[in-house]
Structures are given as C-alpha cells and as structure tokens.
Coordinates of N, CA and C in Angstrom, one line a residue:
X355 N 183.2 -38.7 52.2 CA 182.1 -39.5 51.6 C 181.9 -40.8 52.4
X356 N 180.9 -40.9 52.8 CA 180.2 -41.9 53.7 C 180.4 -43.5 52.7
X357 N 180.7 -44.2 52.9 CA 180.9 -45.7 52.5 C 179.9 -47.1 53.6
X358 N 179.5 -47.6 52.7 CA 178.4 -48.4 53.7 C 179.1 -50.1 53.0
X359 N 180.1 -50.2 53.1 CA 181.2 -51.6 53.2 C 179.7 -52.7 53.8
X360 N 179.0 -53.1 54.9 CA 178.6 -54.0 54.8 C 177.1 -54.3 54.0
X361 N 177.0 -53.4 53.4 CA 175.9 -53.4 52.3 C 175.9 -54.5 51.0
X362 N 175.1 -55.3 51.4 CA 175.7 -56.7 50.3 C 175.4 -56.1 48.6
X363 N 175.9 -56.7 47.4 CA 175.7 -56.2 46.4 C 174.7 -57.1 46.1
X364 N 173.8 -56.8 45.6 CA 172.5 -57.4 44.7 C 173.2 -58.5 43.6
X365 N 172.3 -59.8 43.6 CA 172.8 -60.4 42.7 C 172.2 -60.1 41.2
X366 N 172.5 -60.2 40.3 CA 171.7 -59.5 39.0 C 171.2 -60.9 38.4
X367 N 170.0 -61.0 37.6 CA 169.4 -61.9 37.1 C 170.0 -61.7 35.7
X368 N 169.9 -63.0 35.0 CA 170.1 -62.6 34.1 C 169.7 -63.9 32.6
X369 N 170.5 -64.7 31.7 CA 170.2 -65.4 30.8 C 171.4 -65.8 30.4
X370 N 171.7 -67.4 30.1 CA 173.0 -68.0 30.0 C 172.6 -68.9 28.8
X371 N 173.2 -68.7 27.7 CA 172.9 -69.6 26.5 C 174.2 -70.5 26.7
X372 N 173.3 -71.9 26.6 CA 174.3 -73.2 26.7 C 174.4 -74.0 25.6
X373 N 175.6 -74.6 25.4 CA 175.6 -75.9 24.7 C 174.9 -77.0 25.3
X374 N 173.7 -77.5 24.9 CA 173.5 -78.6 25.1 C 174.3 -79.8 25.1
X375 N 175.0 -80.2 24.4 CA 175.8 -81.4 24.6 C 177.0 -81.3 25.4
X376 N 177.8 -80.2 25.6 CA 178.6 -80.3 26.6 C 178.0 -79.6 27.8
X377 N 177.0 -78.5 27.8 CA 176.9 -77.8 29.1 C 177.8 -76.8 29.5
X378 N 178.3 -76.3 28.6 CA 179.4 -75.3 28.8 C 178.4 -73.9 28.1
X379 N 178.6 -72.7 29.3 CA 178.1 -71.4 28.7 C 178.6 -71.0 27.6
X380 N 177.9 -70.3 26.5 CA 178.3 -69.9 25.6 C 178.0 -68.3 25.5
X381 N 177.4 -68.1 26.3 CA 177.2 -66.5 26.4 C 176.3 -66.6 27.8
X382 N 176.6 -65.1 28.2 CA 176.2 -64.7 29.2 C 175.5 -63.5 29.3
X383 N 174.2 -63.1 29.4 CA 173.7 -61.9 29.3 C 173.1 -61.3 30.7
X384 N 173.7 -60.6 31.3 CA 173.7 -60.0 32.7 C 172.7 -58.9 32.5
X385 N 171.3 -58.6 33.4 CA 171.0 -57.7 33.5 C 170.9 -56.5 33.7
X386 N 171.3 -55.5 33.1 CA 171.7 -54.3 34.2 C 171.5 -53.8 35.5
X387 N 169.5 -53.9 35.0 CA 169.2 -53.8 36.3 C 168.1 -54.9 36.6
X388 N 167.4 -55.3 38.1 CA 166.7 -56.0 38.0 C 165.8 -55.5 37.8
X389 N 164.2 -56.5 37.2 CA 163.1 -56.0 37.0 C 162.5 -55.3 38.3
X390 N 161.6 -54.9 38.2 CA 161.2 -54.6 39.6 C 159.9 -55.1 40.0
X391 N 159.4 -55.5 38.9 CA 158.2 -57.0 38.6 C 158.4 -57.6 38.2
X392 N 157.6 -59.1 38.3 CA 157.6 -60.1 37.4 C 156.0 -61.2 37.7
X393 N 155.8 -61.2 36.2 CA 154.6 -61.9 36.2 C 154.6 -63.4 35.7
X394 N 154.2 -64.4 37.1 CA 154.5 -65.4 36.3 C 152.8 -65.9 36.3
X395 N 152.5 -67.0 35.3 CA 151.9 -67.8 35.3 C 151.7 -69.0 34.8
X396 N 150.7 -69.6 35.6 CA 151.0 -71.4 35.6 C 149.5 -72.1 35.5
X397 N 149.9 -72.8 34.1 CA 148.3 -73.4 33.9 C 148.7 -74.9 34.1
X398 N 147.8 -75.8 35.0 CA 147.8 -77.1 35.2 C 147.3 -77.7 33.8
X399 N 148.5 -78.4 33.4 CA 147.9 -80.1 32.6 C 147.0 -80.7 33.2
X400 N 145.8 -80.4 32.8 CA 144.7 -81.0 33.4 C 144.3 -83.1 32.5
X401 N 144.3 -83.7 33.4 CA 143.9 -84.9 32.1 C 142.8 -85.0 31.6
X402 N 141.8 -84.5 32.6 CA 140.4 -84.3 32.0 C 140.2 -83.0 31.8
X403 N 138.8 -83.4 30.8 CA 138.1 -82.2 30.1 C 137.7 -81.3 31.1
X404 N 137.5 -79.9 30.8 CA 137.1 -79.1 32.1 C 135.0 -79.3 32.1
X405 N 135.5 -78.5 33.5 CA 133.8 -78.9 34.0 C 133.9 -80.1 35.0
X406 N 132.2 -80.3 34.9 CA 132.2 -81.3 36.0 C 131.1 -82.2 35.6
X407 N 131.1 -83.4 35.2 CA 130.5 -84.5 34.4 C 128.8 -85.2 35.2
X408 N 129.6 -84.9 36.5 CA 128.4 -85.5 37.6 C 127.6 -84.8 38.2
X409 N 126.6 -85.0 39.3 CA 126.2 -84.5 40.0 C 125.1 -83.2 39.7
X410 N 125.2 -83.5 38.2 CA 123.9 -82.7 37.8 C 124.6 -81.4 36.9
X411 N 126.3 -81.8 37.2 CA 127.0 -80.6 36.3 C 126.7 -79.8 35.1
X412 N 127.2 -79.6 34.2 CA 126.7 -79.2 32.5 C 128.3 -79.5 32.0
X413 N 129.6 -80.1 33.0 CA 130.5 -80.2 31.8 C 130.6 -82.0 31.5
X414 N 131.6 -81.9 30.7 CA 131.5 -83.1 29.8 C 132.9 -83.7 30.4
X415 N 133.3 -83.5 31.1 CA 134.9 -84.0 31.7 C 134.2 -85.1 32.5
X416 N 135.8 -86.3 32.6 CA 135.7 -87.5 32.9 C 135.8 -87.2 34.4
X417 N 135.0 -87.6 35.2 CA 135.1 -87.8 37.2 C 136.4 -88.4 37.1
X418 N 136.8 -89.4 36.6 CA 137.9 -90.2 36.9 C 139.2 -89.5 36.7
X419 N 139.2 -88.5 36.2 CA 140.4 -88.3 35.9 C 141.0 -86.6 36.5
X420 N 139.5 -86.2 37.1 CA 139.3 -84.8 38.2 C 140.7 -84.3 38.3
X421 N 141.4 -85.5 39.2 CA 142.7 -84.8 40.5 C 143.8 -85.3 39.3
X422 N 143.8 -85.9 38.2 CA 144.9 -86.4 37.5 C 145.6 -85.4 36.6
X423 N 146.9 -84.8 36.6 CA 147.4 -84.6 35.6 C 148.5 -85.1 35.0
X424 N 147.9 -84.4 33.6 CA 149.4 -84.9 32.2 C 150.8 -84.8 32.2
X425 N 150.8 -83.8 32.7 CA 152.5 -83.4 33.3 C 152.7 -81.9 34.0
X426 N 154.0 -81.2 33.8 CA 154.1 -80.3 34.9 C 153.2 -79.1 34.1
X427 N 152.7 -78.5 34.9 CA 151.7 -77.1 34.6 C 152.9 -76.5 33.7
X428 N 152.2 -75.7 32.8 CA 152.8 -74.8 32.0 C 152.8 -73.4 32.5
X429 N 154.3 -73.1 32.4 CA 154.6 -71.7 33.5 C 155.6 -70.4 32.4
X430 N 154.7 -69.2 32.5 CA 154.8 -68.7 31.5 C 155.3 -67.3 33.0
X431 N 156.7 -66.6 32.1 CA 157.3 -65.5 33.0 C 157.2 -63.9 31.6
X432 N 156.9 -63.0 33.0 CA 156.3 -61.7 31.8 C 157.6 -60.4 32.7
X433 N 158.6 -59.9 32.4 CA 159.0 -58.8 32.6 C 159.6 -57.5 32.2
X434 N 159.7 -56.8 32.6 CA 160.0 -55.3 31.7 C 161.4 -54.8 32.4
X435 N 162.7 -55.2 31.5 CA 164.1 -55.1 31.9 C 164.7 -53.7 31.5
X436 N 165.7 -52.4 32.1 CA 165.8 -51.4 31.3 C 167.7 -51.4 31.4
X437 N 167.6 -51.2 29.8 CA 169.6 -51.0 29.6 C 169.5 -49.4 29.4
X438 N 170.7 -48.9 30.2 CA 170.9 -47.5 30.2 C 172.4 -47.1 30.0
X439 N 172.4 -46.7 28.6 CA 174.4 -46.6 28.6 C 174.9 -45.3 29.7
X440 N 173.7 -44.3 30.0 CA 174.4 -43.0 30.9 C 174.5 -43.5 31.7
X441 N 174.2 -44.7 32.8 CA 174.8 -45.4 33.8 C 175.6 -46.1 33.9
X442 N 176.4 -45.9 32.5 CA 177.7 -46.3 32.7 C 178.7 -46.0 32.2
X443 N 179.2 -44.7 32.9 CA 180.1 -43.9 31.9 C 181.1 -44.4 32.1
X444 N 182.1 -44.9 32.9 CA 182.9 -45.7 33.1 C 183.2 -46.8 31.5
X445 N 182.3 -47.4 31.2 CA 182.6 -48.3 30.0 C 181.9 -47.3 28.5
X446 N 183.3 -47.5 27.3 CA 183.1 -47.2 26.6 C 181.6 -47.6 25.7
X447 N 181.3 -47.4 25.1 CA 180.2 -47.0 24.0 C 180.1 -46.8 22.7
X448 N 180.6 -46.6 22.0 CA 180.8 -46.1 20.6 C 179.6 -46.0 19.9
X449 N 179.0 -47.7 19.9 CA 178.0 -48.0 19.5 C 176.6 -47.6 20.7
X450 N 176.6 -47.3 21.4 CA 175.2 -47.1 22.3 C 175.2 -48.4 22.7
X451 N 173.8 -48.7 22.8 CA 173.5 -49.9 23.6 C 173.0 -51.1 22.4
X452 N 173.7 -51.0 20.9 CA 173.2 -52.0 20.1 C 174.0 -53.2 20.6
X453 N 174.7 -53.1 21.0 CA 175.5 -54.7 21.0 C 174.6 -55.4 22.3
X454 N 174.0 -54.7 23.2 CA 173.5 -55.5 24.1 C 171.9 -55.8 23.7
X455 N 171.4 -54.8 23.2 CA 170.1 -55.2 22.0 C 170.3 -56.1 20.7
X456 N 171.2 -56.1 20.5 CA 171.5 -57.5 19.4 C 171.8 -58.9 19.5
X457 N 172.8 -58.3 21.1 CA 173.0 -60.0 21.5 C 171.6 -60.8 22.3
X458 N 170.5 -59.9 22.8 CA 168.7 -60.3 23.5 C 168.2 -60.9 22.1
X459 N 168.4 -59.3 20.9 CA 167.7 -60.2 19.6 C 168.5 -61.6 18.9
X460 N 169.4 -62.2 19.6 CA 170.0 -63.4 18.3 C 169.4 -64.2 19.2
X461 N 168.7 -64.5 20.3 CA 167.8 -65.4 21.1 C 166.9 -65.6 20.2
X462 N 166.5 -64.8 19.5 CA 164.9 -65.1 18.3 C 165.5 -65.3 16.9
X463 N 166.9 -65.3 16.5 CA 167.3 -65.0 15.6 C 168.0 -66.6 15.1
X464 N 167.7 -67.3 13.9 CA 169.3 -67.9 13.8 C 170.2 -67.6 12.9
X465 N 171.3 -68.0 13.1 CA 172.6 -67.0 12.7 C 172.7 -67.6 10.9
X466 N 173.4 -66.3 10.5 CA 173.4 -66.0 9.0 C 174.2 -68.0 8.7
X467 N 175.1 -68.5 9.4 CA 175.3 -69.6 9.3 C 174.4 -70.9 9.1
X468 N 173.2 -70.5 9.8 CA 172.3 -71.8 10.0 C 171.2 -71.6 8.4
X469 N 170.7 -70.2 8.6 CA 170.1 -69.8 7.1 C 171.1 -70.4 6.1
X470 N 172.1 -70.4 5.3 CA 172.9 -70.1 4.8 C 172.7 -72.0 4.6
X471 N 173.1 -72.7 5.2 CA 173.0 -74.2 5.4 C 171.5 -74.8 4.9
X472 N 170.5 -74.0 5.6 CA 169.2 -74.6 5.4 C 169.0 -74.2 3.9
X473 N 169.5 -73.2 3.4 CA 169.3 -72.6 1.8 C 170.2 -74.1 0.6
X474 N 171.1 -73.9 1.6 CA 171.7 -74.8 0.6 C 171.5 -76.4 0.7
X475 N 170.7 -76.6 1.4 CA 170.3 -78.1 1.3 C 168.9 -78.1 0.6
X476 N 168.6 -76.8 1.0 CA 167.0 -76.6 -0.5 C 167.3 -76.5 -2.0
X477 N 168.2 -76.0 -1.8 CA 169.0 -76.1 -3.2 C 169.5 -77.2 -3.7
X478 N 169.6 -78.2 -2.6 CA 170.5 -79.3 -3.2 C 169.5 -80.5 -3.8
X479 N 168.4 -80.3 -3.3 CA 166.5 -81.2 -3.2 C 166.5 -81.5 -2.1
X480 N 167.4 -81.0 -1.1 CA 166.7 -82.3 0.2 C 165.0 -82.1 0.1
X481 N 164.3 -83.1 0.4 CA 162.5 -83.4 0.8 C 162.3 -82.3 2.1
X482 N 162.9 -82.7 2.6 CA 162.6 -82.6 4.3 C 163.7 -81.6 5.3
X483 N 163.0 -80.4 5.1 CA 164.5 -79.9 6.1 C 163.9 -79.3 7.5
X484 N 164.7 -80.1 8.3 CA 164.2 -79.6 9.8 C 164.2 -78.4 10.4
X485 N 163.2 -78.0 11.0 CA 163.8 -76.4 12.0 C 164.9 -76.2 12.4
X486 N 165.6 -75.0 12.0 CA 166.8 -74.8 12.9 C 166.1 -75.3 14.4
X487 N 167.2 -75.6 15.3 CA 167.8 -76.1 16.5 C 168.2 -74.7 17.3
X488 N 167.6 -73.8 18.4 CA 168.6 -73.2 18.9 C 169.2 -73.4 19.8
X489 N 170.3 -72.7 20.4 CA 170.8 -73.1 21.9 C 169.8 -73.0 22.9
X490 N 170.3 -74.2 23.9 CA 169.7 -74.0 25.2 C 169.7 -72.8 26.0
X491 N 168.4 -72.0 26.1 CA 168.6 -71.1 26.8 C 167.8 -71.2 28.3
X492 N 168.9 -70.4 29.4 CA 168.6 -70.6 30.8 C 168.1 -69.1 31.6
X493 N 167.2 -69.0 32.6 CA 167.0 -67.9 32.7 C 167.2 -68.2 34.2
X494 N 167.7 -66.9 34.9 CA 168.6 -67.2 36.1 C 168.1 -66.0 37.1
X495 N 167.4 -66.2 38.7 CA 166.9 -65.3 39.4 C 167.0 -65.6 40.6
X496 N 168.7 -65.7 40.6 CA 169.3 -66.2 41.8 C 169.2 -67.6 41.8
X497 N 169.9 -68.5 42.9 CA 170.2 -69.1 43.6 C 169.1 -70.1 43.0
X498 N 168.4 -70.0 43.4 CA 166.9 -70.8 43.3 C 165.8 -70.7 42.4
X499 N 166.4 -69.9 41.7 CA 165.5 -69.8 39.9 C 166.1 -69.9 39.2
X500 N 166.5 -71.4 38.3 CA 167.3 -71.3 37.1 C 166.5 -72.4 36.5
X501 N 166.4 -72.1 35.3 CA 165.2 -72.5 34.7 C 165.9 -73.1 33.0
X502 N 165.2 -73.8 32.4 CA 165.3 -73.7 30.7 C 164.6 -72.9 30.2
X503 N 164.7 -71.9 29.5 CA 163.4 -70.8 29.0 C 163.5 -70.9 27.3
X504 N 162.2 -70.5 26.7 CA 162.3 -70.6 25.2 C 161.6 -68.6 25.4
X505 N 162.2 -67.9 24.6 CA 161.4 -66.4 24.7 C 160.4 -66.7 23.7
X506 N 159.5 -66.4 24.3 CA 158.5 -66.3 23.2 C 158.0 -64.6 22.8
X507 N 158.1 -63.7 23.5 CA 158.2 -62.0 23.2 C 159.0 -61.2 23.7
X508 N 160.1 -60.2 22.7 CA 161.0 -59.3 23.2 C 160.7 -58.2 22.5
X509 N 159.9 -57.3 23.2 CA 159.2 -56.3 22.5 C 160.4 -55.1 23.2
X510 N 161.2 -53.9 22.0 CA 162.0 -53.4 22.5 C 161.4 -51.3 22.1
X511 N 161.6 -51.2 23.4 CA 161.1 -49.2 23.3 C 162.0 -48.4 23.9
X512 N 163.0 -48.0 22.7 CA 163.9 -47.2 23.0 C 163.8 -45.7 22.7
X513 N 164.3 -45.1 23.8 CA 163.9 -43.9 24.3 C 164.6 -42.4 24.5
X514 N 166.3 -43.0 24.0 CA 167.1 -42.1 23.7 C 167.8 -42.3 22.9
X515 N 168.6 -41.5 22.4 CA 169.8 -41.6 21.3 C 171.0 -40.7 21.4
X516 N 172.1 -40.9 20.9 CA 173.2 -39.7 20.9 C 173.4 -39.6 19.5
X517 N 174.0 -38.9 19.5 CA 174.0 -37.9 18.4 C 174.6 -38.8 17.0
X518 N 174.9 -39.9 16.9 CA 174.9 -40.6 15.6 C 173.8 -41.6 15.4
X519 N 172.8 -41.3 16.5 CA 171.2 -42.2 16.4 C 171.6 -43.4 17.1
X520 N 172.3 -44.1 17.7 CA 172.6 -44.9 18.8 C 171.8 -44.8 19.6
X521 N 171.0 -46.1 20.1 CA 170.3 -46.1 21.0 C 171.2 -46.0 22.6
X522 N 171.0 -45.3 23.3 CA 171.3 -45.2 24.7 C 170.4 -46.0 25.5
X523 N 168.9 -45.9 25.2 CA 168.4 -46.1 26.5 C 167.2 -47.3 26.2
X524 N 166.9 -47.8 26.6 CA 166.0 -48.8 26.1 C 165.2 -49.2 27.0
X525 N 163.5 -50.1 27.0 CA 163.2 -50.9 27.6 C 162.8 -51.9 27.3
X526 N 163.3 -53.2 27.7 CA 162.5 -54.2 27.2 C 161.4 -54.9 27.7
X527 N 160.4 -55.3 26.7 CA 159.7 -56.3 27.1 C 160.0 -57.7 26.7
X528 N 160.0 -58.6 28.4 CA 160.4 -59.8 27.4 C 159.4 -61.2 28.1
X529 N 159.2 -61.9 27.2 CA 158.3 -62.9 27.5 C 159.0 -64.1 28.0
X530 N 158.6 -64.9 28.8 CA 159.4 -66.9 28.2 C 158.2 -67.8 28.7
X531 N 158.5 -69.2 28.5 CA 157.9 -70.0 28.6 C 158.7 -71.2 29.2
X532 N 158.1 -71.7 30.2 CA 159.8 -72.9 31.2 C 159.9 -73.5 30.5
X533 N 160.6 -74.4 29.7 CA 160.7 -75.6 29.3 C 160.9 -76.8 30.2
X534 N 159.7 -77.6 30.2 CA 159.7 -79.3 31.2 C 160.0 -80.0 30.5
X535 N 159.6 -81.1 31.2 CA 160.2 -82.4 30.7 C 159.1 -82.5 29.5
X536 N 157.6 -82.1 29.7 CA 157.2 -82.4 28.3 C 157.2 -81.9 27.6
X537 N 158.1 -80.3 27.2 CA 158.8 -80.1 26.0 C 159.7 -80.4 25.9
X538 N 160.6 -81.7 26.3 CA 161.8 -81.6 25.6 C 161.9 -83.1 25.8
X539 N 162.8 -83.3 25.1 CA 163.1 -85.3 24.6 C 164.1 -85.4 25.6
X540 N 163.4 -86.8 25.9 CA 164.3 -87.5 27.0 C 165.9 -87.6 26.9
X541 N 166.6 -87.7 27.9 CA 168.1 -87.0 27.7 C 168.3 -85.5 27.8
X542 N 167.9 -84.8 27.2 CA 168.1 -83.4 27.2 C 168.6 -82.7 28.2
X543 N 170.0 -82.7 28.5 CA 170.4 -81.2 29.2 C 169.6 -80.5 29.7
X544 N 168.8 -79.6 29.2 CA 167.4 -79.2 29.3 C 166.1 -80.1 30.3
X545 N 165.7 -80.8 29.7 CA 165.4 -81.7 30.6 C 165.6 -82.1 32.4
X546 N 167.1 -82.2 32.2 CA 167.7 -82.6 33.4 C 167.9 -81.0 34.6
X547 N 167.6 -80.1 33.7 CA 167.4 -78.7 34.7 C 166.5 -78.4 35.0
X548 N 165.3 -78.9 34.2 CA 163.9 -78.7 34.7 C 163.8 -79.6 36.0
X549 N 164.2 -80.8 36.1 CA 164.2 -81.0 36.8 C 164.6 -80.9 38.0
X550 N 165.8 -80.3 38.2 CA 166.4 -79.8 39.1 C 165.3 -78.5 39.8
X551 N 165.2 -77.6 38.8 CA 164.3 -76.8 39.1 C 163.2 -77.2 39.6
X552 N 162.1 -78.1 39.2 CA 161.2 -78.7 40.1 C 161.5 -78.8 41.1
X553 N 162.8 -79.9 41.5 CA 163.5 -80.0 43.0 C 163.1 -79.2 43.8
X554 N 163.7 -77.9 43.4 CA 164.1 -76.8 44.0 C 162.9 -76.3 44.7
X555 N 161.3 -76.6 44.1 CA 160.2 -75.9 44.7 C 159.9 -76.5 45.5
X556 N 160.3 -77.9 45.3 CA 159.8 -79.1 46.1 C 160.2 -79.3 47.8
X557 N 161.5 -78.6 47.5 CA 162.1 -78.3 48.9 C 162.0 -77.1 49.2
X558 N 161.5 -76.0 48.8 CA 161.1 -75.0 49.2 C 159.7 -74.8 49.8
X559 N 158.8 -75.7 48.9 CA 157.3 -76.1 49.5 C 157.2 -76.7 51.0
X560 N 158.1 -78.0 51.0 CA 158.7 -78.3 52.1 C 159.1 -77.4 53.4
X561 N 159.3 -76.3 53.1 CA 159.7 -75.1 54.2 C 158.3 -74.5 55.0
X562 N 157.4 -74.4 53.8 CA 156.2 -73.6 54.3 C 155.7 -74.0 55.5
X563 N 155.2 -73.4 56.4 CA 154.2 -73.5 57.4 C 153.2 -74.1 57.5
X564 N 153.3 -75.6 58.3 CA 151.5 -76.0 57.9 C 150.9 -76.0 59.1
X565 N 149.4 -75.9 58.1 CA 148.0 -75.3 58.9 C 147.9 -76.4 59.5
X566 N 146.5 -75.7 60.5 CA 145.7 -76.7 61.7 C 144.3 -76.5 60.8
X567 N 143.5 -77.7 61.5 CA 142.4 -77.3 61.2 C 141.9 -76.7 62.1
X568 N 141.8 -76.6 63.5 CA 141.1 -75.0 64.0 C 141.1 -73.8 63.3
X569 N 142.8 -73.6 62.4 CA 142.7 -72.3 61.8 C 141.4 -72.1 60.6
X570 N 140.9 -73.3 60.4 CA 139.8 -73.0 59.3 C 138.4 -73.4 59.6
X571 N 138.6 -73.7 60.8 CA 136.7 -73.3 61.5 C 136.6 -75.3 61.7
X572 N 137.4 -76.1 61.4 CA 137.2 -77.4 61.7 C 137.6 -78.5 62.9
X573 N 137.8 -77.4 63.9 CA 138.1 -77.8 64.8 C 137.1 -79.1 65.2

C-alpha cells in the first residue's frame, strides 16, 4: 500500500466556546469535514441615508456624510457542514451522531441551569430579569480566520439512522453573524478578538498588489 508521508493534513475549521472572563476554552467543536463553501457577506455602516441628495439626485441622504461610516460593516457567514458516523468506524457510537448534534444545538440553547435560575427569580418578584448571557463563541478557519460569532441559523437534515433510530448521518446548515466592536461593550474579550481579527485583514490587504493607472485607461 502506497503511503504519501509528505502530504500535509488539512487543518479542520471548527468553533471554540470561551469563557469570557478568563479566556480559557470550554469546549471545542471540531469539524469533521470542511465545508466546501462558504458564503460570506458584508453590509457597510453607512452614516448617511442611502441615495444621493445632490446633483439633481431623488435620494434624501446627507453629501456630507457620503464616504463616512458608523462602524465596522456587518459580516454575516452561510455554510453547509456534514457529520458522518460510517466515517468513523474506528470510534465507538452507541448513540449515532446525537452527542455531536446536541453539543451545535446547546449554542442556541441555555442550559436547564440558567432556565431554572431565571424561573426562580420570577418567582421570587424580581421586576426585571435580564437575558440569559451565553458563552463567547469563536469560529475558527485556520490561522487567519478567528472571529467572535453569535449563530443566528442551525438548520439540521438528517439522512440516516441505525437500527435504534440514531441519527448517523447529518447535514448542517449553519448561519453566524461576526460580532464587532459595535456589538459588544467595551472591555469585552470578544471585543478584543474582533479586533485582532480586523488586524488580520488589515495586513493581509496590505499584501495585495497595487494597480497603475495605465492599467485602467488613465494613463
């Protein structure tokens, strides 16, 4: 059997739930496999109204404030991830692939502990009870994509079973949303990764190739 030793292993993307206050992982959710798409998109904080105010325009936006924005564009990621227990006969199963579908769903979930708390401070009169709080979650695509993410859809279509109805095979669909500096309160752990993340484009931007103007007829 043929062995190909210098064939690097793929790094797997994946999702790291943190403690905010210390920064220490608290779970680790590794992908099986990687997506083989991804859809991102990015809408600019614009500070003005859209349209164009001047010049005989029809919109109602301020000239002054055209090239200005409010903060970092809002960047929204779309992919479709697949868990497959027959690829991995090697580790046991009992359960199919619920533990790894349960541990994606407690990202939307909070735990029977936090309900349990919020009930009983309703119980007790508090006025005012705040949203659960969940962990910081991080989504990770390599080296140079590590991000704060909030999921906003984990749509799941599973597609096999064994013989005690155990899901085997699954696909997910899953949504997120980056979290910046203008969703999150100053200080924030969170915070301080987005920015790092920004960094990271900033010196990658820095790499591209820049144009001439002959290449665009302005010679």
């Amino acid at each position: 059997m043929t062995r190909y030793a210098d064939i690097p292993k793929p790094i797997r993307s994946g999702i790291v739930v943190v403690d905010p206050e210390r920064g220490t992982p608290q779970r680790i959710i590794v992908l099986q496999f990687n997506p083989d798409t991804l859809e991102r998109s990015l809408a600019p904080q614009s500070a003005g109204g859209s349209g164009d105010s001047g010049g005989g325009g029809s919109g109602g936006g301020d000239r002054n404030e055209a090239l200005r924005l409010k903060g970092p564009a809002q960047e929204t990621w779309k992919f479709t991830a697949e868990i497959d227990a027959t690829d991995q006969f090697e580790v046991a199963a009992p359960d199919g692939i619920h533990p790894e579908l349960a541990t994606l769903e407690m990202l939307v979930h909070p735990t029977t502990a936090q309900l349990r708390e919020a009930s009983r401070l309703s119980k007790k009169g508090t006025i005012e009870i705040s949203p659960i709080e969940m962990p910081l979650t991080l989504f990770t695509w390599g080296s140079k994509r590590v991000m704060p993410v909030r999921l906003t859809e984990l749509s799941i279509n599973e597609s096999a079973f064994d013989v005690n109805l155990n899901p085997i095979r699954a696909a997910l669909s899953i949504g997120m949303k980056v979290l910046s500096v203008s969703d999150l309160p100053a200080g924030h752990r969170g915070a301080d990764l987005y920015m790092a993340h920004l960094a990271q484009k900033e010196r990658l931007a820095a790499l591209g190739l820049a144009g001439r103007d002959a290449g665009l007829g302005r010679g």
